[in-house]
């Protein structure tokens, strides 16, 4: 009876209306006023909503910044990745209100995700998770590199990572210009409020997971660098030790003028030479080549040299020497499935004789005054291939003139950038061209020609050269 009431809807995220009335008179003026009032209220509502939203976002940003600062501080003060991971997991769980959590890191050797640290349960209760496990949500998050919020399910009791709602976030390392590299997963559950995790929680934990990923990758690179430095140091020590096992040729003057060189393809190798002063002016010369190279070959090399040093004191017969060496190392050769080509010669300048036994060594020669190279043939396969050892052979020796030349196939098989072998003829030509020079000068010429041939191409095998005049 007192007049109409004019109502208008207020635009905005929440349903609201404004009304004007009761009114008398024409409706035009009340309608204009109610529209103005609806617009004004909508603006006020929108401003209030934006302020509330900004406050929530600011609080989330504060949590994120505070947590990022805390994790940065932890990484800065903590050397151990495991210790840092435990403290960071506690900080994350406390921030999002989780009572249960785990940080898993990818093991590249086993292709599993292994628990580095856990909260709310014993890590021993969580076996490694295969990354290809189709039933594991943790593995799926790692494979797909995508965070998920898992709602509570009846089967949660069997999953050590989940208790109620669970947030699972991949740990990624992002290298500019490259695809993200997955390094692990962060799992959080058992929220104290009982409220499921939100997209805000996911965003917050993802930011921390990225920081964790960077720390893990840096930790791996540092460890790899330290391990590489340690390995290089150990290899250098092994190389120094191996070189010290080789006798110094200068110690055999004046009975014999000997030049020798061993160059391993790796830091340690299986090539070797040995020299013996046998009395009555005789000199023993041995060269061997163990199959393969590296640590295992170096071990066999050391065993052969040790056995040779012992047996050289009891016999000057080359066959007996190789037979005694084989008896000493036969078990190790069989166990490692390796064998040794070995050449042993005894130079007797007073009797003008050279006696030798050759077990599968292809490159052994006597170069005479005329420059002709006579091959000293093998009488049996390499040691370890059969129980047999070569018989002792004998030939004339011209003291002060003849050269005994022995080298391994690492010299002849050395290749240049066109994959061409250096070859035995090139070695013999270098020796024949300088045969009147000292053994050391001849050896230097051989190695100079080798370097000219190969350039900067990496050697594939160990090489040894021994040149003796007596």
Short mmCIF file of C-alpha atoms in Angstrom, two decimals:
data_model
loop_
_atom_site.label_atom_id
_atom_site.label_comp_id
_atom_site.label_asym_id
_atom_site.label_seq_id
_atom_site.Cartn_x
_atom_site.Cartn_y
_atom_site.Cartn_z
CA UNK A 1 0.00 0.00 0.00
CA UNK A 2 2.92 2.34 0.63
CA UNK A 3 4.34 1.85 -2.87
CA UNK A 4 6.46 -0.57 -4.89
CA UNK A 5 9.96 -1.82 -3.96
CA UNK A 6 12.51 -1.90 -6.75
CA UNK A 7 15.14 -4.73 -6.57
CA UNK A 8 18.33 -5.25 -8.65
CA UNK A 9 20.84 -8.13 -8.66
CA UNK A 10 24.39 -7.30 -7.59
CA UNK A 11 27.04 -8.64 -9.99
CA UNK A 12 29.85 -10.59 -8.37
CA UNK A 13 31.08 -14.00 -7.15
CA UNK A 14 28.34 -14.23 -4.48
CA UNK A 15 24.57 -13.92 -5.01
CA UNK A 16 23.25 -10.59 -3.64
CA UNK A 17 20.49 -8.07 -4.26
CA UNK A 18 19.71 -4.47 -3.34
CA UNK A 19 16.27 -2.96 -3.03
CA UNK A 20 14.76 0.52 -2.95
CA UNK A 21 11.30 1.22 -1.62
CA UNK A 22 8.57 1.54 -0.94
CA UNK A 23 8.44 4.30 -3.52
CA UNK A 24 5.75 6.65 -4.70
CA UNK A 25 5.67 8.44 -7.92
CA UNK A 26 7.03 7.50 -11.33
CA UNK A 27 9.42 4.46 -11.39
CA UNK A 28 12.15 6.06 -13.50
CA UNK A 29 13.94 7.75 -10.64
CA UNK A 30 13.89 4.73 -8.24
CA UNK A 31 15.08 2.44 -11.03
CA UNK A 32 18.03 4.70 -11.80
CA UNK A 33 18.89 4.81 -8.10
CA UNK A 34 18.62 1.05 -7.57
CA UNK A 35 20.87 0.42 -10.61
CA UNK A 36 23.40 2.90 -9.25
CA UNK A 37 23.22 1.27 -5.83
CA UNK A 38 23.68 -2.23 -7.33
CA UNK A 39 26.75 -1.06 -9.24
CA UNK A 40 28.20 0.58 -6.12
CA UNK A 41 27.62 -2.51 -3.96
CA UNK A 42 29.10 -4.75 -6.69
CA UNK A 43 32.22 -2.57 -6.74
CA UNK A 44 32.50 -2.74 -2.95
CA UNK A 45 32.01 -6.52 -2.98
CA UNK A 46 34.61 -6.93 -5.70
CA UNK A 47 37.10 -4.77 -3.82
CA UNK A 48 36.51 -6.73 -0.62
CA UNK A 49 36.92 -10.03 -2.46
CA UNK A 50 40.16 -8.83 -4.07
CA UNK A 51 41.49 -7.70 -0.70
CA UNK A 52 40.63 -11.06 0.89
CA UNK A 53 42.14 -12.93 -2.07
CA UNK A 54 45.27 -10.78 -1.95
CA UNK A 55 45.58 -11.42 1.77
CA UNK A 56 45.33 -15.19 1.22
CA UNK A 57 47.80 -15.05 -1.66
CA UNK A 58 50.15 -12.87 0.38
CA UNK A 59 49.99 -15.38 3.22
CA UNK A 60 50.76 -18.21 0.79
CA UNK A 61 53.60 -16.21 -0.73
CA UNK A 62 54.94 -15.52 2.74
CA UNK A 63 54.86 -19.24 3.53
CA UNK A 64 56.58 -20.01 0.23
CA UNK A 65 59.25 -17.32 0.66
CA UNK A 66 59.82 -18.28 4.29
CA UNK A 67 60.14 -21.97 3.38
CA UNK A 68 62.43 -21.20 0.43
CA UNK A 69 64.60 -19.10 2.72
CA UNK A 70 64.68 -21.86 5.33
CA UNK A 71 65.62 -24.55 2.80
CA UNK A 72 68.30 -22.32 1.29
CA UNK A 73 69.72 -21.82 4.76
CA UNK A 74 69.68 -25.59 5.40
CA UNK A 75 71.46 -26.36 2.13
CA UNK A 76 73.98 -23.63 2.86
CA UNK A 77 74.84 -24.99 6.30
CA UNK A 78 74.56 -28.74 5.64
CA UNK A 79 77.07 -30.80 3.67
CA UNK A 80 75.26 -34.15 3.84
CA UNK A 81 72.35 -34.52 1.41
CA UNK A 82 70.66 -37.01 3.74
CA UNK A 83 70.82 -34.62 6.71
CA UNK A 84 69.56 -31.70 4.63
CA UNK A 85 66.72 -33.82 3.21
CA UNK A 86 65.54 -34.81 6.70
CA UNK A 87 65.43 -31.22 7.93
CA UNK A 88 63.75 -29.92 4.77
CA UNK A 89 61.08 -32.64 4.88
CA UNK A 90 60.28 -31.61 8.46
CA UNK A 91 59.97 -27.95 7.41
CA UNK A 92 57.70 -28.77 4.45
CA UNK A 93 55.51 -31.08 6.52
CA UNK A 94 55.18 -28.49 9.27
CA UNK A 95 54.22 -25.77 6.77
CA UNK A 96 51.45 -27.79 5.06
CA UNK A 97 50.37 -29.55 8.26
CA UNK A 98 51.39 -33.09 7.27
CA UNK A 99 52.25 -35.70 9.90
CA UNK A 100 53.65 -38.18 7.42
CA UNK A 101 56.13 -37.74 4.59
CA UNK A 102 58.98 -39.20 2.57
CA UNK A 103 61.65 -37.92 0.23
CA UNK A 104 62.69 -40.47 -2.39
CA UNK A 105 65.65 -40.16 -4.76
CA UNK A 106 66.16 -41.99 -8.04
CA UNK A 107 68.91 -44.62 -8.04
CA UNK A 108 70.19 -44.85 -11.61
CA UNK A 109 71.90 -48.21 -11.08
CA UNK A 110 68.81 -50.07 -9.83
CA UNK A 111 66.18 -47.87 -11.53
CA UNK A 112 64.32 -47.51 -8.26
CA UNK A 113 63.16 -44.68 -6.02
CA UNK A 114 64.80 -45.06 -2.63
CA UNK A 115 63.69 -43.38 0.59
CA UNK A 116 66.37 -40.93 1.72
CA UNK A 117 64.41 -39.70 4.71
CA UNK A 118 60.94 -40.31 6.17
CA UNK A 119 58.61 -38.67 8.67
CA UNK A 120 55.97 -40.53 10.68
CA UNK A 121 57.17 -44.03 9.79
CA UNK A 122 60.34 -46.12 9.65
CA UNK A 123 62.09 -45.84 6.24
CA UNK A 124 62.78 -49.58 6.48
CA UNK A 125 59.04 -50.15 6.07
CA UNK A 126 59.20 -48.58 2.60
CA UNK A 127 61.17 -50.76 0.17
CA UNK A 128 62.62 -49.20 -3.00
CA UNK A 129 59.97 -48.39 -5.60
CA UNK A 130 60.74 -49.55 -9.18
CA UNK A 131 60.23 -46.56 -11.47
CA UNK A 132 58.31 -48.73 -13.95
CA UNK A 133 55.88 -50.11 -11.32
CA UNK A 134 52.42 -49.57 -12.89
CA UNK A 135 50.65 -49.87 -9.51
CA UNK A 136 52.72 -47.27 -7.69
CA UNK A 137 51.42 -43.71 -7.63
CA UNK A 138 54.87 -42.53 -6.54
CA UNK A 139 56.46 -44.17 -9.58
CA UNK A 140 53.80 -42.65 -11.85
CA UNK A 141 54.49 -39.15 -10.51
CA UNK A 142 58.20 -39.70 -11.21
CA UNK A 143 57.58 -41.00 -14.74
CA UNK A 144 55.02 -38.38 -15.73
CA UNK A 145 56.82 -35.54 -13.90
CA UNK A 146 53.47 -34.22 -12.72
CA UNK A 147 52.26 -33.53 -9.17
CA UNK A 148 49.05 -35.20 -7.99
CA UNK A 149 46.75 -34.97 -4.98
CA UNK A 150 45.48 -38.44 -4.09
CA UNK A 151 42.20 -38.67 -2.20
CA UNK A 152 41.83 -41.13 0.69
CA UNK A 153 41.05 -44.68 -0.43
CA UNK A 154 40.17 -47.96 1.34
CA UNK A 155 43.54 -49.48 0.39
CA UNK A 156 45.64 -46.74 2.01
CA UNK A 157 46.69 -48.99 4.89
CA UNK A 158 48.99 -50.97 2.62
CA UNK A 159 50.82 -47.91 1.31
CA UNK A 160 53.55 -46.70 3.69
CA UNK A 161 53.52 -43.28 2.02
CA UNK A 162 49.80 -42.53 2.33
CA UNK A 163 47.60 -41.80 5.31
CA UNK A 164 44.46 -40.06 4.16
CA UNK A 165 44.86 -37.40 1.49
CA UNK A 166 48.35 -37.46 -0.09
CA UNK A 167 50.27 -34.85 -2.05
CA UNK A 168 52.92 -36.35 -4.33
CA UNK A 169 55.30 -33.96 -6.12
CA UNK A 170 58.16 -34.80 -8.53
CA UNK A 171 61.65 -33.51 -7.77
CA UNK A 172 62.99 -32.04 -11.01
CA UNK A 173 66.23 -30.47 -12.09
CA UNK A 174 65.72 -27.90 -14.80
CA UNK A 175 68.69 -27.07 -17.00
CA UNK A 176 67.99 -24.18 -19.41
CA UNK A 177 67.67 -25.45 -22.95
CA UNK A 178 67.09 -29.05 -21.84
CA UNK A 179 64.10 -31.11 -20.78
CA UNK A 180 63.56 -31.36 -16.99
CA UNK A 181 65.41 -34.27 -15.40
CA UNK A 182 63.39 -36.22 -12.79
CA UNK A 183 65.46 -36.94 -9.69
CA UNK A 184 62.92 -38.12 -7.13
CA UNK A 185 59.56 -37.59 -5.42
CA UNK A 186 58.26 -35.85 -2.27
CA UNK A 187 55.23 -37.51 -0.64
CA UNK A 188 53.17 -35.81 2.10
CA UNK A 189 50.06 -37.16 3.86
CA UNK A 190 48.34 -37.47 7.24
CA UNK A 191 47.17 -33.86 7.29
CA UNK A 192 46.45 -32.86 10.88
CA UNK A 193 43.37 -30.79 9.99
CA UNK A 194 41.85 -33.66 8.01
CA UNK A 195 41.28 -31.24 5.12
CA UNK A 196 42.56 -32.48 1.72
CA UNK A 197 45.60 -30.81 0.20
CA UNK A 198 44.94 -27.85 -2.10
CA UNK A 199 46.43 -26.54 -5.31
CA UNK A 200 48.17 -23.93 -3.16
CA UNK A 201 49.90 -26.68 -1.20
CA UNK A 202 50.90 -28.32 -4.47
CA UNK A 203 52.34 -25.07 -5.78
CA UNK A 204 54.27 -24.47 -2.56
CA UNK A 205 55.78 -27.97 -2.37
CA UNK A 206 56.60 -27.92 -6.11
CA UNK A 207 58.67 -24.76 -5.61
CA UNK A 208 60.63 -26.44 -2.80
CA UNK A 209 60.98 -29.66 -4.84
CA UNK A 210 62.67 -27.68 -7.61
CA UNK A 211 65.16 -26.32 -5.10
CA UNK A 212 65.74 -29.84 -3.76
CA UNK A 213 66.33 -31.05 -7.33
CA UNK A 214 69.02 -28.43 -7.87
CA UNK A 215 70.69 -29.43 -4.59
CA UNK A 216 70.59 -33.15 -5.48
CA UNK A 217 72.13 -32.51 -8.90
CA UNK A 218 74.85 -30.29 -7.44
CA UNK A 219 75.53 -32.94 -4.80
CA UNK A 220 75.85 -35.61 -7.49
CA UNK A 221 78.15 -33.47 -9.61
CA UNK A 222 80.35 -32.68 -6.61
CA UNK A 223 80.52 -36.34 -5.60
CA UNK A 224 81.25 -37.38 -9.18
CA UNK A 225 84.02 -34.78 -9.40
CA UNK A 226 85.52 -35.88 -6.08
CA UNK A 227 85.30 -39.55 -7.07
CA UNK A 228 86.92 -38.75 -10.41
CA UNK A 229 89.71 -36.84 -8.67
CA UNK A 230 90.18 -39.69 -6.21
CA UNK A 231 90.22 -42.24 -9.04
CA UNK A 232 92.72 -40.19 -11.02
CA UNK A 233 94.91 -39.92 -7.93
CA UNK A 234 94.72 -43.67 -7.32
CA UNK A 235 95.45 -44.40 -10.98
CA UNK A 236 98.43 -42.07 -10.87
CA UNK A 237 99.73 -43.84 -7.76
CA UNK A 238 99.19 -47.19 -9.48
CA UNK A 239 101.02 -45.93 -12.57
CA UNK A 240 103.91 -44.65 -10.46
CA UNK A 241 104.10 -48.00 -8.66
CA UNK A 242 103.98 -49.91 -11.93
CA UNK A 243 106.74 -47.81 -13.45
CA UNK A 244 108.86 -48.36 -10.33
CA UNK A 245 108.56 -52.11 -10.82
CA UNK A 246 110.35 -51.75 -14.16
CA UNK A 247 114.15 -51.92 -13.88
CA UNK A 248 116.30 -48.97 -14.94
CA UNK A 249 118.25 -49.92 -18.09
CA UNK A 250 121.23 -47.77 -17.05
CA UNK A 251 121.93 -50.16 -14.15
CA UNK A 252 123.01 -52.87 -16.62
CA UNK A 253 125.96 -50.96 -18.04
CA UNK A 254 128.66 -51.82 -18.97
CA UNK A 255 127.57 -55.44 -19.64
CA UNK A 256 124.61 -54.30 -21.76
CA UNK A 257 123.46 -51.04 -23.30
CA UNK A 258 119.67 -51.20 -23.06
CA UNK A 259 116.90 -48.75 -23.90
CA UNK A 260 113.33 -49.54 -22.87
CA UNK A 261 109.98 -47.79 -22.76
CA UNK A 262 106.51 -48.79 -21.56
CA UNK A 263 103.53 -46.57 -22.44
CA UNK A 264 100.18 -47.78 -21.01
CA UNK A 265 97.01 -47.03 -22.99
CA UNK A 266 95.34 -46.33 -19.63
CA UNK A 267 96.95 -45.16 -16.41
CA UNK A 268 97.96 -48.76 -15.74
CA UNK A 269 98.42 -51.58 -18.22
CA UNK A 270 99.60 -55.11 -18.90
CA UNK A 271 102.76 -54.55 -20.98
CA UNK A 272 106.10 -54.98 -19.23
CA UNK A 273 109.79 -55.61 -19.65
CA UNK A 274 112.30 -57.05 -17.21
CA UNK A 275 116.11 -57.14 -17.16
CA UNK A 276 118.43 -59.43 -15.22
CA UNK A 277 122.17 -59.42 -14.53
CA UNK A 278 122.90 -63.16 -14.55
CA UNK A 279 126.64 -63.28 -13.88
CA UNK A 280 129.55 -64.16 -16.17
CA UNK A 281 128.63 -61.10 -18.26
CA UNK A 282 125.23 -62.53 -19.26
CA UNK A 283 122.11 -60.35 -19.42
CA UNK A 284 118.51 -61.58 -19.34
CA UNK A 285 115.88 -59.62 -21.28
CA UNK A 286 112.14 -60.28 -20.97
CA UNK A 287 109.15 -58.61 -22.64
CA UNK A 288 105.52 -59.57 -22.06
CA UNK A 289 102.06 -58.51 -23.12
CA UNK A 290 99.06 -59.42 -20.97
CA UNK A 291 95.74 -59.65 -22.80
CA UNK A 292 93.59 -56.53 -22.35
CA UNK A 293 94.78 -53.58 -20.28
CA UNK A 294 93.80 -51.73 -17.14
CA UNK A 295 93.78 -52.99 -13.54
CA UNK A 296 93.38 -56.73 -14.20
CA UNK A 297 96.15 -56.78 -16.78
CA UNK A 298 98.38 -54.75 -14.44
CA UNK A 299 97.82 -57.33 -11.68
CA UNK A 300 98.92 -60.19 -13.95
CA UNK A 301 101.88 -58.10 -15.10
CA UNK A 302 102.98 -57.57 -11.49
CA UNK A 303 102.65 -61.30 -10.75
CA UNK A 304 104.75 -62.23 -13.80
CA UNK A 305 107.47 -59.73 -12.92
CA UNK A 306 107.57 -60.91 -9.32
CA UNK A 307 107.81 -64.56 -10.38
CA UNK A 308 110.48 -63.72 -12.96
CA UNK A 309 112.60 -61.91 -10.36
CA UNK A 310 112.54 -64.99 -8.15
CA UNK A 311 113.20 -67.61 -10.82
CA UNK A 312 115.94 -65.63 -12.61
CA UNK A 313 118.12 -66.32 -9.57
CA UNK A 314 117.81 -70.09 -10.03
CA UNK A 315 118.10 -70.64 -13.79
CA UNK A 316 119.59 -69.03 -16.88
CA UNK A 317 117.71 -71.35 -19.23
CA UNK A 318 114.84 -69.49 -21.00
CA UNK A 319 112.57 -72.55 -21.19
CA UNK A 320 112.97 -73.29 -17.49
CA UNK A 321 112.31 -69.63 -16.70
CA UNK A 322 109.00 -69.51 -18.62
CA UNK A 323 107.97 -72.88 -17.22
CA UNK A 324 108.55 -71.67 -13.65
CA UNK A 325 106.62 -68.45 -14.31
CA UNK A 326 103.66 -70.36 -15.77
CA UNK A 327 103.57 -72.69 -12.77
CA UNK A 328 103.40 -69.64 -10.49
CA UNK A 329 100.62 -67.75 -12.29
CA UNK A 330 98.63 -70.56 -13.96
CA UNK A 331 95.80 -70.49 -11.41
CA UNK A 332 95.38 -66.71 -11.69
CA UNK A 333 95.43 -66.88 -15.51
CA UNK A 334 92.72 -69.54 -15.47
CA UNK A 335 90.59 -67.60 -12.98
CA UNK A 336 90.78 -64.36 -14.97
CA UNK A 337 90.65 -66.08 -18.39
CA UNK A 338 93.72 -64.13 -19.46
CA UNK A 339 97.03 -65.12 -21.00
CA UNK A 340 100.48 -63.62 -21.53
CA UNK A 341 102.68 -63.52 -24.58
CA UNK A 342 106.23 -63.66 -23.22
CA UNK A 343 109.69 -63.54 -24.76
CA UNK A 344 112.80 -64.24 -22.69
CA UNK A 345 116.36 -64.11 -24.02
CA UNK A 346 119.78 -64.47 -22.43
CA UNK A 347 122.64 -62.60 -24.13
CA UNK A 348 126.05 -64.21 -23.53
CA UNK A 349 128.64 -61.97 -25.25
CA UNK A 350 131.62 -64.07 -24.10
CA UNK A 351 130.25 -67.25 -25.66
CA UNK A 352 128.86 -65.11 -28.50
CA UNK A 353 125.48 -66.82 -28.15
CA UNK A 354 121.87 -65.72 -27.74
CA UNK A 355 119.46 -68.23 -26.20
CA UNK A 356 115.74 -67.52 -26.09
CA UNK A 357 112.27 -68.97 -25.56
CA UNK A 358 109.25 -67.34 -27.17
CA UNK A 359 105.70 -67.98 -25.90
CA UNK A 360 103.48 -66.44 -28.56
CA UNK A 361 105.27 -63.10 -28.83
CA UNK A 362 105.25 -62.00 -32.50
CA UNK A 363 107.70 -59.10 -32.49
CA UNK A 364 111.22 -60.21 -31.50
CA UNK A 365 114.23 -59.66 -33.79
CA UNK A 366 117.99 -59.58 -34.01
CA UNK A 367 119.23 -56.78 -36.29
CA UNK A 368 122.76 -57.49 -37.52
CA UNK A 369 125.56 -55.31 -38.85
CA UNK A 370 124.11 -55.49 -42.36
CA UNK A 371 120.76 -54.14 -41.11
CA UNK A 372 118.98 -57.39 -41.80
CA UNK A 373 116.26 -58.16 -39.21
CA UNK A 374 115.97 -61.84 -38.24
CA UNK A 375 112.74 -62.80 -36.53
CA UNK A 376 113.05 -64.92 -33.39
CA UNK A 377 110.08 -67.27 -33.81
CA UNK A 378 107.58 -68.39 -31.20
CA UNK A 379 107.88 -71.98 -30.07
CA UNK A 380 104.52 -72.18 -28.27
CA UNK A 381 101.30 -70.19 -27.72
CA UNK A 382 101.10 -67.48 -25.05
CA UNK A 383 101.35 -68.61 -21.43
CA UNK A 384 98.02 -69.78 -20.09
CA UNK A 385 96.57 -70.98 -23.39
CA UNK A 386 98.11 -74.45 -23.03
CA UNK A 387 100.21 -76.22 -20.39
CA UNK A 388 103.16 -76.25 -22.82
CA UNK A 389 106.02 -73.77 -22.78
CA UNK A 390 108.43 -73.13 -25.67
CA UNK A 391 111.75 -74.91 -25.92
CA UNK A 392 114.98 -72.94 -25.66
CA UNK A 393 116.42 -71.90 -29.03
CA UNK A 394 119.96 -70.68 -29.74
CA UNK A 395 121.66 -68.50 -32.36
CA UNK A 396 125.00 -66.69 -32.83
CA UNK A 397 125.49 -63.25 -31.31
CA UNK A 398 127.96 -60.60 -32.49
CA UNK A 399 128.93 -58.64 -29.34
CA UNK A 400 128.80 -54.85 -29.61
CA UNK A 401 127.17 -55.05 -33.04
CA UNK A 402 123.97 -57.09 -32.96
CA UNK A 403 120.79 -55.49 -31.64
CA UNK A 404 118.09 -57.40 -29.79
CA UNK A 405 114.78 -55.69 -30.61
CA UNK A 406 111.52 -56.64 -28.91
CA UNK A 407 108.23 -54.75 -28.99
CA UNK A 408 104.53 -55.37 -28.40
CA UNK A 409 101.66 -55.06 -30.85
CA UNK A 410 100.55 -51.81 -29.23
CA UNK A 411 103.36 -50.25 -31.30
CA UNK A 412 102.52 -51.86 -34.64
CA UNK A 413 98.73 -51.54 -34.20
CA UNK A 414 98.81 -47.81 -33.37
CA UNK A 415 96.59 -45.99 -35.87
CA UNK A 416 96.36 -42.52 -37.34
CA UNK A 417 93.25 -40.47 -38.03
CA UNK A 418 92.73 -42.40 -41.27
CA UNK A 419 92.66 -45.65 -39.22
CA UNK A 420 95.95 -46.80 -40.81
CA UNK A 421 98.25 -49.02 -38.71
CA UNK A 422 101.82 -47.95 -38.00
CA UNK A 423 102.90 -51.50 -38.85
CA UNK A 424 105.93 -53.69 -38.24
CA UNK A 425 107.80 -52.58 -41.42
CA UNK A 426 107.81 -48.95 -40.23
CA UNK A 427 109.30 -50.00 -36.89
CA UNK A 428 112.06 -52.06 -38.50
CA UNK A 429 112.84 -49.34 -41.05
CA UNK A 430 113.39 -46.80 -38.26
CA UNK A 431 115.70 -49.23 -36.44
CA UNK A 432 117.65 -50.19 -39.57
CA UNK A 433 118.10 -46.53 -40.55
CA UNK A 434 119.75 -45.73 -37.21
CA UNK A 435 121.18 -49.10 -36.16
CA UNK A 436 124.68 -47.71 -35.59
CA UNK A 437 123.37 -45.23 -32.99
CA UNK A 438 122.93 -46.03 -29.29
CA UNK A 439 119.86 -48.08 -28.30
CA UNK A 440 118.36 -44.99 -26.64
CA UNK A 441 118.81 -42.89 -29.78
CA UNK A 442 117.28 -45.67 -31.90
CA UNK A 443 114.31 -45.94 -29.53
CA UNK A 444 113.78 -42.18 -29.66
CA UNK A 445 113.66 -42.35 -33.47
CA UNK A 446 111.09 -45.16 -33.38
CA UNK A 447 108.82 -43.24 -31.01
CA UNK A 448 109.26 -40.01 -33.01
CA UNK A 449 108.08 -41.79 -36.15
CA UNK A 450 105.18 -43.27 -34.21
CA UNK A 451 104.13 -39.83 -32.96
CA UNK A 452 104.35 -38.42 -36.49
CA UNK A 453 102.11 -41.25 -37.70
CA UNK A 454 99.43 -41.13 -34.99
CA UNK A 455 99.35 -37.41 -34.19
CA UNK A 456 96.82 -36.77 -31.44
CA UNK A 457 94.85 -40.01 -31.99
CA UNK A 458 94.31 -41.84 -28.69
CA UNK A 459 96.19 -45.12 -28.36
CA UNK A 460 94.05 -48.25 -28.07
CA UNK A 461 96.64 -50.53 -26.49
CA UNK A 462 99.70 -50.49 -24.27
CA UNK A 463 103.04 -50.44 -26.05
CA UNK A 464 106.50 -51.57 -25.02
CA UNK A 465 109.84 -51.38 -26.84
CA UNK A 466 113.19 -52.81 -25.71
CA UNK A 467 116.43 -52.45 -27.69
CA UNK A 468 119.62 -54.03 -26.33
CA UNK A 469 123.24 -54.23 -27.46
CA UNK A 470 125.79 -56.26 -25.48
#
